[in-house]
Short mmCIF file of C-alpha atoms and ligand atoms in Angstrom, two decimals:
data_model
loop_
_atom_site.label_atom_id
_atom_site.label_comp_id
_atom_site.label_asym_id
_atom_site.label_seq_id
_atom_site.Cartn_x
_atom_site.Cartn_y
_atom_site.Cartn_z
CA MET A 1 0.07 -0.09 -0.14
CA GLU A 2 1.22 3.30 -1.01
CA PRO A 3 2.10 5.77 2.20
CA VAL A 4 -0.67 8.20 1.05
CA ASN A 5 -3.33 5.34 0.97
CA SER A 6 -2.37 3.95 4.23
CA ALA A 7 -2.52 7.69 6.19
CA TYR A 8 -5.84 8.14 4.42
CA PHE A 9 -7.06 4.53 5.77
CA PHE A 10 -5.77 5.36 9.31
CA ILE A 11 -7.72 8.72 9.34
CA MET A 12 -10.75 6.99 8.11
CA LEU A 13 -10.47 4.46 10.94
CA LEU A 14 -9.84 7.17 13.78
CA ALA A 15 -12.82 8.97 12.51
CA CYS A 16 -15.10 5.91 12.54
CA SER A 17 -13.80 4.82 16.20
CA VAL A 18 -14.53 8.57 17.16
CA ALA A 19 -17.68 8.32 15.49
CA ILE A 20 -18.81 5.21 17.43
CA LEU A 21 -17.50 6.36 20.75
CA LEU A 22 -19.50 9.78 20.39
CA TYR A 23 -22.74 7.62 19.24
CA ARG A 24 -22.42 5.59 22.22
CA TYR A 25 -21.68 8.79 24.71
CA THR A 26 -24.67 10.33 23.11
CA ILE A 27 -26.91 7.48 23.51
CA THR A 28 -25.71 7.10 27.32
CA LEU A 29 -26.08 10.78 27.90
CA LYS A 30 -29.66 10.74 26.21
CA ARG A 31 -30.61 7.71 28.61
CA PHE A 32 -29.38 9.66 31.57
CA LEU A 33 -31.23 12.62 30.81
CA ASN A 34 -34.41 10.75 30.14
CA ASP A 35 -33.99 9.38 33.35
CA PHE A 36 -33.14 12.66 35.21
CA VAL A 37 -36.24 14.00 33.60
CA LYS A 38 -38.22 11.12 34.81
CA ILE A 39 -36.78 11.25 38.46
CA SER A 40 -37.10 14.79 38.82
CA LYS A 41 -40.77 14.86 37.57
CA LYS A 42 -41.32 12.16 40.38
CA VAL A 43 -39.52 14.31 42.86
CA SER A 44 -41.88 17.49 41.94
CA ASN A 45 -44.73 14.92 42.98
CA LYS A 46 -43.27 14.66 46.13
CA GLU A 47 -41.61 10.97 45.52
CA PHE A 48 -38.71 11.87 47.42
CA HIS A 49 -37.51 8.24 47.47
CA SER A 50 -36.99 7.87 43.70
CA ARG A 51 -33.37 7.47 42.99
CA LEU A 52 -31.21 7.71 39.78
CA GLU A 53 -29.26 4.77 38.07
CA THR A 54 -25.53 5.06 39.51
CA SER A 55 -24.11 2.17 36.98
CA ALA A 56 -22.63 4.96 34.65
CA ARG A 57 -18.87 5.39 34.85
CA GLY A 58 -16.97 8.66 34.93
CA GLU A 59 -18.63 11.95 35.41
CA LEU A 60 -22.38 10.78 34.78
CA GLY A 61 -22.01 8.17 37.57
CA LYS A 62 -20.30 10.80 40.02
CA LEU A 63 -23.47 13.05 39.29
CA SER A 64 -25.93 10.44 39.56
CA ARG A 65 -24.36 9.42 43.14
CA ASN A 66 -24.42 13.09 44.37
CA PHE A 67 -27.87 13.49 43.00
CA ASN A 68 -29.07 10.48 45.10
CA PHE A 69 -27.10 11.73 47.97
CA MET A 70 -28.94 14.91 47.84
CA MET A 71 -32.19 13.38 47.24
CA GLU A 72 -31.67 11.19 50.49
CA THR A 73 -30.58 14.21 52.86
CA MET A 74 -33.55 16.20 51.44
CA ALA A 75 -36.20 13.10 52.13
CA ASN A 76 -34.87 12.95 55.68
CA THR A 77 -35.24 16.47 56.40
CA ILE A 78 -38.60 16.67 54.83
CA GLU A 79 -39.66 13.67 57.13
CA GLU A 80 -38.23 15.36 60.11
CA VAL A 81 -40.12 18.42 59.39
CA GLU A 82 -43.23 16.58 58.72
CA TYR A 83 -42.98 14.58 61.96
CA LYS A 84 -42.38 17.78 63.84
CA HIS A 85 -45.58 19.33 61.88
CA LEU A 86 -47.50 16.49 63.15
CA GLN A 87 -46.24 16.82 66.62
CA LEU A 88 -47.15 20.14 66.81
CA THR A 89 -50.53 19.66 65.56
CA SER A 90 -51.25 17.04 67.86
CA VAL A 91 -50.19 19.24 70.99
CA LEU A 92 -52.19 21.91 69.50
CA LYS A 93 -55.19 19.67 69.07
CA SER A 94 -55.03 18.28 72.49
CA ILE A 95 -54.85 21.60 74.16
CA SER A 96 -58.05 22.25 75.78
CA HIS A 97 -58.06 25.84 75.49
CA GLY A 98 -58.47 27.71 72.22
CA ILE A 99 -54.82 28.71 70.79
CA LEU A 100 -54.35 31.19 68.13
CA VAL A 101 -51.11 32.24 66.77
CA LEU A 102 -51.11 35.30 64.66
CA ASP A 103 -48.23 37.50 62.66
CA ILE A 104 -47.75 41.15 63.30
CA ASP A 105 -50.47 41.95 60.67
CA GLY A 106 -53.06 39.79 62.17
CA ASN A 107 -52.76 36.93 59.70
CA ILE A 108 -53.33 33.52 61.03
CA ILE A 109 -50.18 31.16 61.33
CA LEU A 110 -51.77 28.54 63.65
CA ILE A 111 -55.20 27.88 65.13
CA ASN A 112 -56.43 24.68 67.02
CA ASP A 113 -60.18 23.07 66.69
CA GLU A 114 -61.10 24.77 70.35
CA ALA A 115 -60.23 28.12 69.00
CA ARG A 116 -61.97 27.47 65.67
CA LYS A 117 -65.34 26.62 67.92
CA ILE A 118 -64.88 29.71 70.12
CA ILE A 119 -64.01 32.19 67.36
CA LYS A 120 -66.99 30.88 65.36
CA SER A 121 -64.52 30.56 62.28
CA LYS A 122 -66.03 31.39 58.75
CA CYS A 123 -63.48 28.94 56.99
CA ILE A 124 -63.25 25.76 59.12
CA GLY A 125 -60.03 24.22 58.28
CA ASN A 126 -58.57 26.77 55.98
CA GLU A 127 -57.75 29.52 58.59
CA GLU A 128 -54.17 29.31 58.10
CA GLY A 129 -52.51 32.51 55.86
CA LYS A 130 -55.98 34.40 56.22
CA ASN A 131 -56.37 37.49 58.07
CA ILE A 132 -58.53 37.33 61.45
CA ARG A 133 -61.09 39.69 59.87
CA GLN A 134 -61.66 37.20 57.20
CA VAL A 135 -61.99 34.44 59.53
CA ILE A 136 -63.59 35.39 63.04
CA ASP A 137 -67.20 35.84 63.06
CA PHE A 138 -67.44 36.40 66.81
CA LYS A 139 -67.50 40.00 66.79
CA GLU A 140 -66.62 40.76 70.56
CA ILE A 141 -63.55 38.27 70.60
CA LEU A 142 -62.40 39.87 67.08
CA ARG A 143 -62.32 43.27 68.83
CA GLU A 144 -60.33 42.49 71.51
CA ILE A 145 -58.01 40.52 69.57
CA GLU A 146 -57.49 43.38 67.21
CA LYS A 147 -56.40 45.69 70.16
CA TYR A 148 -53.35 43.35 70.78
CA ILE A 149 -52.04 42.62 67.26
CA GLY A 150 -48.37 43.40 67.38
CA SER A 151 -48.50 44.13 71.10
CA LYS A 152 -45.20 43.76 73.10
CA GLU A 153 -46.90 43.30 76.19
CA ASN A 154 -48.27 40.14 77.75
CA ASP A 155 -51.95 40.94 78.63
CA SER A 156 -54.78 39.02 79.85
CA TYR A 157 -58.73 40.16 79.49
CA SER A 158 -61.84 38.66 80.71
CA LEU A 159 -64.73 39.05 78.23
CA LYS A 160 -68.44 38.59 79.82
CA LEU A 161 -71.26 38.04 77.38
CA GLU A 162 -74.99 38.87 77.93
CA ASP A 163 -75.65 34.88 78.21
CA GLU A 164 -73.38 34.84 81.29
CA THR A 165 -70.52 32.99 79.21
CA VAL A 166 -67.04 34.04 80.24
CA TYR A 167 -64.09 34.06 78.28
CA LYS A 168 -60.36 34.70 79.21
CA LEU A 169 -58.05 35.97 76.47
CA LYS A 170 -54.34 35.75 77.29
CA ILE A 171 -51.94 37.37 75.12
CA ASP A 172 -48.18 36.70 74.69
CA PRO A 173 -45.71 38.15 72.17
CA VAL A 174 -43.83 36.01 69.97
CA TYR A 175 -40.18 37.37 69.95
CA LEU A 176 -37.57 36.77 67.23
CA GLN A 177 -35.28 34.06 68.48
CA ASN A 178 -32.56 35.85 70.76
CA SER A 179 -34.08 39.16 70.37
CA LYS A 180 -36.01 41.06 72.95
CA ASN A 181 -37.23 43.78 70.43
CA ALA A 182 -38.29 42.16 67.37
CA ILE A 183 -41.73 40.90 67.70
CA ILE A 184 -42.93 38.51 65.12
CA GLY A 185 -46.39 37.83 66.23
CA SER A 186 -48.68 37.00 69.14
CA ILE A 187 -50.15 33.64 70.91
CA ILE A 188 -53.63 34.08 72.12
CA ASN A 189 -54.90 31.72 74.52
CA ILE A 190 -58.75 31.52 74.75
CA GLU A 191 -60.40 29.83 77.54
CA ASN A 192 -64.10 29.36 78.66
CA ILE A 193 -64.03 30.13 82.35
CA THR A 194 -67.86 30.33 82.89
CA GLU A 195 -67.91 27.46 85.09
CA ILE A 196 -64.77 28.71 87.17
CA VAL A 197 -66.24 32.25 87.54
CA LYS A 198 -69.61 30.51 88.62
CA LEU A 199 -67.83 28.42 91.12
CA GLU A 200 -65.78 31.28 92.51
CA ASN A 201 -69.01 33.42 92.71
CA MET A 202 -70.91 30.41 94.55
CA ARG A 203 -67.76 30.28 97.02
CA LYS A 204 -67.91 33.84 98.00
CA ASP A 205 -71.68 33.63 98.51
CA PHE A 206 -71.27 30.65 100.52
CA VAL A 207 -68.68 32.20 102.85
CA ALA A 208 -70.93 35.57 103.03
CA ASN A 209 -73.72 33.21 103.71
CA VAL A 210 -72.23 31.31 106.28
CA SER A 211 -70.72 34.40 107.99
CA HIS A 212 -73.96 35.89 108.25
CA GLU A 213 -75.90 32.78 109.54
CA LEU A 214 -72.97 32.32 112.20
CA LYS A 215 -73.21 35.95 113.36
CA THR A 216 -77.04 36.16 114.06
CA PRO A 217 -77.11 33.49 116.89
CA LEU A 218 -73.52 34.48 118.14
CA THR A 219 -74.69 38.15 118.40
CA SER A 220 -77.99 36.93 120.11
CA ILE A 221 -75.82 34.68 122.68
CA ASN A 222 -73.45 37.43 123.15
CA GLY A 223 -76.00 39.92 124.26
CA PHE A 224 -77.73 37.71 126.61
CA VAL A 225 -74.87 36.82 128.36
CA GLU A 226 -73.38 40.48 128.52
CA THR A 227 -77.11 41.19 130.28
CA LEU A 228 -76.72 38.37 132.60
CA ILE A 229 -73.04 39.38 133.69
CA MET A 230 -74.32 43.14 134.40
CA ASN A 231 -77.31 42.39 136.23
CA GLU A 232 -76.24 39.71 138.85
CA ASP A 233 -79.57 40.38 140.89
CA LEU A 234 -81.91 39.53 137.82
CA GLU A 235 -85.21 37.94 138.81
CA VAL A 236 -85.05 34.14 138.23
CA SER A 237 -87.79 33.98 135.59
CA LYS A 238 -86.21 36.48 133.43
CA ARG A 239 -82.63 34.70 133.90
CA ASN A 240 -84.32 31.64 133.10
CA ARG A 241 -85.82 32.97 130.14
CA PHE A 242 -82.36 34.52 128.91
CA LEU A 243 -80.66 31.20 129.61
CA ALA A 244 -83.11 29.20 127.43
CA ILE A 245 -82.58 31.80 124.54
CA ILE A 246 -79.01 31.30 124.94
CA GLN A 247 -79.45 27.33 124.75
CA LYS A 248 -81.79 27.59 121.88
CA GLU A 249 -79.17 29.83 119.67
CA SER A 250 -76.27 27.69 120.71
CA ASN A 251 -78.23 24.78 119.46
CA ARG A 252 -78.59 26.56 116.22
CA LEU A 253 -75.06 27.52 115.99
CA LYS A 254 -74.43 23.72 116.66
CA ARG A 255 -76.79 22.47 114.03
CA LEU A 256 -75.50 24.97 111.38
CA ILE A 257 -71.87 23.89 111.91
CA GLU A 258 -72.82 20.36 111.66
CA ASP A 259 -74.96 20.77 108.37
CA ILE A 260 -72.02 22.91 106.91
CA LEU A 261 -69.33 19.97 107.91
CA LEU A 262 -72.13 17.68 106.47
CA LEU A 263 -72.63 19.49 103.32
CA SER A 264 -68.65 19.89 102.73
CA SER A 265 -67.95 16.25 103.70
CA ILE A 266 -70.56 15.00 100.89
CA GLU A 267 -69.07 17.49 98.24
CA ASN A 268 -65.57 16.34 99.06
CA LYS A 269 -66.80 12.52 99.19
CA ASP A 270 -64.71 12.10 102.51
CA ASN A 271 -64.62 8.48 103.86
CA LEU A 272 -67.42 7.34 101.52
CA VAL A 273 -67.98 3.77 102.60
CA THR A 274 -70.99 2.31 100.82
CA GLU A 275 -72.78 -0.80 101.65
CA ASN A 276 -75.99 -2.66 100.40
CA ILE A 277 -78.60 -0.58 102.50
CA ALA A 278 -82.07 -1.60 102.76
CA LEU A 279 -84.29 1.33 102.42
CA TYR A 280 -87.12 0.05 104.34
CA ASN A 281 -85.04 -0.42 107.52
CA VAL A 282 -83.56 3.24 107.30
CA LEU A 283 -87.08 4.64 106.89
CA LYS A 284 -88.20 2.88 109.88
CA GLU A 285 -85.26 4.12 111.94
CA VAL A 286 -86.00 7.70 110.64
CA TYR A 287 -89.57 7.45 111.75
CA GLU A 288 -88.47 6.49 115.38
CA ILE A 289 -86.51 9.71 115.45
CA VAL A 290 -89.19 11.74 114.04
CA GLY A 291 -92.33 9.91 115.25
CA TYR A 292 -92.46 11.85 118.61
CA ILE A 293 -92.34 15.28 117.04
CA ALA A 294 -95.11 14.21 114.54
CA CYS A 295 -97.03 12.81 117.53
CA SER A 296 -96.61 16.34 119.37
CA LYS A 297 -97.99 18.12 116.44
CA ASN A 298 -100.82 15.52 116.03
CA ILE A 299 -99.66 14.75 112.50
CA GLU A 300 -100.43 11.22 111.14
CA LEU A 301 -97.07 9.66 109.73
CA ASP A 302 -97.64 6.95 107.13
CA TYR A 303 -95.82 5.04 104.47
CA CYS A 304 -96.39 2.67 101.59
CA PHE A 305 -93.36 0.45 100.46
CA GLU A 306 -93.98 -1.45 97.09
CA ASP A 307 -90.89 -3.73 98.21
CA GLU A 308 -89.74 -3.75 101.43
CA ASN A 309 -86.50 -5.83 100.48
CA ILE A 310 -85.39 -3.44 97.95
CA LYS A 311 -81.72 -2.55 98.70
CA ILE A 312 -79.21 -0.11 97.10
CA GLN A 313 -75.27 0.12 97.26
CA ALA A 314 -74.85 3.60 99.46
CA ASN A 315 -73.36 5.15 102.41
CA GLY A 316 -75.97 4.37 105.20
CA ASP A 317 -75.68 7.75 107.02
CA TYR A 318 -76.16 9.58 103.56
CA ILE A 319 -79.54 7.43 103.05
CA LYS A 320 -80.71 8.21 106.66
CA GLN A 321 -79.96 11.94 106.11
CA LEU A 322 -81.98 11.91 102.93
CA PHE A 323 -84.90 10.66 104.69
CA LEU A 324 -84.67 12.76 107.62
CA ASN A 325 -84.34 16.18 106.03
CA LEU A 326 -87.63 15.47 103.72
CA ILE A 327 -89.75 13.72 106.41
CA ASP A 328 -88.51 16.44 108.89
CA ASN A 329 -89.41 19.23 106.54
CA ALA A 330 -93.05 17.65 105.90
CA ILE A 331 -93.52 17.89 109.44
CA LYS A 332 -92.16 21.14 110.19
CA TYR A 333 -94.07 22.80 107.34
CA THR A 334 -97.37 20.93 108.03
CA PRO A 335 -99.84 22.48 110.46
CA GLU A 336 -101.22 20.44 113.38
CA GLY A 337 -103.51 17.67 112.45
CA GLY A 338 -101.97 17.12 109.04
CA LYS A 339 -100.48 14.16 107.51
CA VAL A 340 -97.27 12.89 105.86
CA VAL A 341 -96.93 9.86 103.84
CA VAL A 342 -93.77 8.25 102.40
CA ASN A 343 -94.26 6.10 98.99
CA GLN A 344 -91.70 3.84 97.40
CA PHE A 345 -92.08 2.03 94.14
CA VAL A 346 -89.95 1.17 91.46
CA LYS A 347 -90.60 2.38 87.74
CA ASN A 348 -88.26 1.85 84.50
CA ASP A 349 -85.30 0.54 86.54
CA GLU A 350 -85.49 3.58 89.06
CA ILE A 351 -86.47 3.64 92.57
CA ILE A 352 -88.96 6.23 93.20
CA ILE A 353 -89.37 7.71 96.82
CA GLU A 354 -92.09 10.43 97.34
CA VAL A 355 -92.44 12.28 100.44
CA ILE A 356 -95.88 13.87 100.68
CA ASP A 357 -97.29 16.16 102.99
CA ASN A 358 -100.64 18.28 103.27
CA GLY A 359 -98.86 21.45 104.83
CA VAL A 360 -98.04 24.90 103.83
CA GLY A 361 -96.89 24.42 100.32
CA ILE A 362 -94.27 26.27 98.29
CA PRO A 363 -95.11 29.10 95.96
CA LYS A 364 -93.97 28.15 92.14
CA GLU A 365 -91.65 31.01 92.04
CA ASP A 366 -89.52 29.52 94.94
CA GLN A 367 -90.00 25.71 93.88
CA ASN A 368 -86.45 25.39 91.92
CA LYS A 369 -84.78 27.85 94.30
CA ILE A 370 -85.24 25.82 97.58
CA PHE A 371 -82.34 23.45 96.75
CA GLN A 372 -79.72 26.21 96.84
CA ARG A 373 -77.98 26.63 99.78
CA PHE A 374 -79.48 28.91 102.80
CA TYR A 375 -82.49 29.65 100.47
CA ARG A 376 -85.77 29.98 102.55
CA VAL A 377 -89.24 30.65 101.30
CA ASP A 378 -89.97 32.23 104.68
CA LYS A 379 -87.05 32.98 106.98
CA ALA A 380 -88.82 33.77 109.93
CA ARG A 381 -90.91 30.28 109.84
CA SER A 382 -87.79 28.37 108.97
CA ARG A 383 -85.85 29.91 112.02
CA SER A 384 -88.90 29.24 114.35
CA VAL A 385 -88.94 25.77 113.40
CA GLY A 386 -85.20 25.53 113.69
CA GLY A 387 -84.03 25.21 110.18
CA THR A 388 -80.78 25.97 109.01
CA GLY A 389 -81.73 26.38 105.07
CA LEU A 390 -79.13 23.77 104.48
CA GLY A 391 -81.26 20.67 104.52
CA LEU A 392 -82.37 20.49 101.00
CA ALA A 393 -78.92 21.55 99.74
CA ILE A 394 -77.76 18.58 101.37
CA THR A 395 -80.42 16.19 100.27
CA LYS A 396 -79.84 17.20 96.74
CA HIS A 397 -75.96 16.81 97.03
CA ILE A 398 -76.90 12.93 98.46
CA VAL A 399 -79.27 12.20 95.47
CA ASN A 400 -76.76 13.77 93.09
CA SER A 401 -73.97 11.32 94.72
CA LEU A 402 -76.38 8.31 94.03
CA LYS A 403 -76.50 9.46 90.39
CA GLY A 404 -80.30 10.36 90.76
CA SER A 405 -82.60 13.56 90.65
CA ILE A 406 -84.77 15.13 93.22
CA CYS A 407 -87.92 17.46 92.19
CA VAL A 408 -90.64 19.04 93.89
CA GLU A 409 -94.47 19.60 93.17
CA SER A 410 -96.37 21.92 95.24
CA GLU A 411 -99.33 24.24 95.79
CA LEU A 412 -99.48 26.90 98.04
CA GLY A 413 -101.62 26.03 101.13
CA LYS A 414 -102.38 22.64 99.61
CA GLY A 415 -99.19 20.65 100.32
CA SER A 416 -95.97 19.61 98.75
CA LYS A 417 -94.59 16.41 97.07
CA PHE A 418 -90.86 15.78 97.01
CA ILE A 419 -90.01 13.06 94.32
CA VAL A 420 -86.47 11.23 94.60
CA THR A 421 -85.59 9.15 91.86
CA ILE A 422 -82.65 6.79 91.93
CA PRO A 423 -81.16 4.34 89.68
CA THR A 424 -81.69 0.78 90.90
CA LYS A 425 -78.02 -0.07 89.54
CA ILE A 426 -75.71 2.74 90.81
CA SER A 427 -72.41 2.47 88.94
P1 ADP B 1 -84.76 24.60 106.40
O1 ADP B 1 -83.73 24.24 107.35
O2 ADP B 1 -84.89 26.03 106.35
O3 ADP B 1 -86.01 23.75 106.27
P2 ADP B 1 -84.49 23.48 103.99
O4 ADP B 1 -83.24 23.44 102.66
O5 ADP B 1 -84.62 21.96 104.29
O6 ADP B 1 -84.01 24.35 105.03
O7 ADP B 1 -85.58 23.72 103.05
C1 ADP B 1 -85.58 25.11 102.29
C2 ADP B 1 -86.83 25.88 102.36
O8 ADP B 1 -87.56 25.00 101.46
C3 ADP B 1 -87.57 25.77 103.68
O9 ADP B 1 -87.01 27.01 104.60
C4 ADP B 1 -88.88 26.07 103.35
O10 ADP B 1 -89.21 27.34 103.15
C5 ADP B 1 -89.03 25.07 102.19
N1 ADP B 1 -89.59 23.80 102.37
C6 ADP B 1 -88.69 22.61 102.34
N2 ADP B 1 -89.59 21.68 102.77
C7 ADP B 1 -90.97 22.07 102.46
C8 ADP B 1 -92.22 21.41 102.71
N3 ADP B 1 -92.37 20.21 102.73
N4 ADP B 1 -93.14 22.23 102.69
C9 ADP B 1 -93.24 23.55 102.65
N5 ADP B 1 -92.05 24.20 102.43
C10 ADP B 1 -91.01 23.46 102.56
#
C-alpha cells in the first residue's frame, strides 16, 4: 500500500472510532437525561424516595451518586419537618384551650380546633394564612384580639357576654429568636372560664352566707350573756328565759356547723363507705326519730313501700340523712292535724321515693330555688322551726352522689310532694 493511502485509511479508521465512541456517549447521555427528567418529575410529585441509576461510569456516575445523596438528605429533612409538624398539630389539637397564633399583621399562623369553635370560624380548616378579619365571626372576640395585634406586652382580659358566658383571653408576644425587641406575632390563648367564675361566685356567696348565719345566733348569745353578767340580781324567771334563749341559739349554731360540715363532706366525698342498704329499714329508723315530733303536732305519719326488701349500694348515713331531711321538713311545714306519707315504688329501673305532706306548700317561683344553700321561702318560719336552710341542699347533694335526681310538686296552702329518683343500679 502506498503511504498516502495508508494515512488516509488510518484517518478514516480514527474518524470511525471517534464517531462510534461519540454515538455511544450520546446514547448514554440521552438515557441519563431521560432518566433525570423522569426522576425529577417524580420528585416534583413529592416522591422523594426516587433514585437515579448509578451504574454509569465517570462524571455521569458521579453526578447520579451526588444527586441521590442530595435526594436522601432532602427526604430525611422533609420527613423530620413533617414529623415535627405532626407533633405540633397533635399538641395543639390536644390543648383544651383555644390557641391562635398570629403574625404582626393579624394573619393566622396556627389555630387549633377549640379556637375554631370559640371564634366561630368562617372558613373551618382553611384559616391559616388568612387575616383574622376574614376568619373570625365572633364580633366581641375579634374586637378584643385586634387591640393586641403586634403588642409587645403580655396581657389578659376577661370577656363577659350577655348570656353569662365568660372567656379569658391571654396574649403573649412572640419574639424573634434571641431578640427582645423584634416581635413576629402573638399567641392568643382563649379559655371558657364560665364554670370557674360561677364556682368562685358560689364560694364567695357561701362564705358571706355562712358568716351571716353564724353571726346572728352569736350576736344574740353575746347580748344575753352580757346582760346576765351586768345584772347579777336579775329575777329568776327573767334569768331562766335568757338562759333558754342562749341554749336555743347555741343549739342553732351547733346545727348550722353540723350541716355545713356535712355538706362539705358530701361535696368532697370524704370517707365514703358504701354498703348494701335496705331502704325500708332506714325509713323505720328515721320514723322512730321523728315520730315523737309528729305525735306532738298530732300529725299522722304513714308509709307505703312497694318492696320492703329493696336495697341500694350507698352510704348508710347519707340515706338516713336523705329521709330525715325530707320527712322532718314535711312535719315542720305542716300544721297540726296534718298528714305525711312516704311512698316507695320502682318504675323503669328506677327507685322512686315520694314524701308527701298536706302542709303550707311552696310558691311556684320558689320551687327550683329551695335546693340552693340557705334559701328559705319564709326565713322567720324556717328559723322558728329550727331550720338552717341547708337541709334540701344536703339532700340534693346526696341524691346527686347516687346519680339520681330530686324535684318538688307543690301548691301553696295545699301541700308538697318531694320526688326522689335513684337508678336501681348505681355504678
Ligand atoms: P330549712 O332548714 O329552712 O328547712 P331546707 O333546705 O330544708 O331548709 O328547706 C328550704 C326551704 O324550703 C325551707 O325554708 C322551706 O321554706 C321550704 N320547704 C322545704 N320543705 C318544705 C315542705 N315540705 N313544705 C313547705 N316548704 C318546704
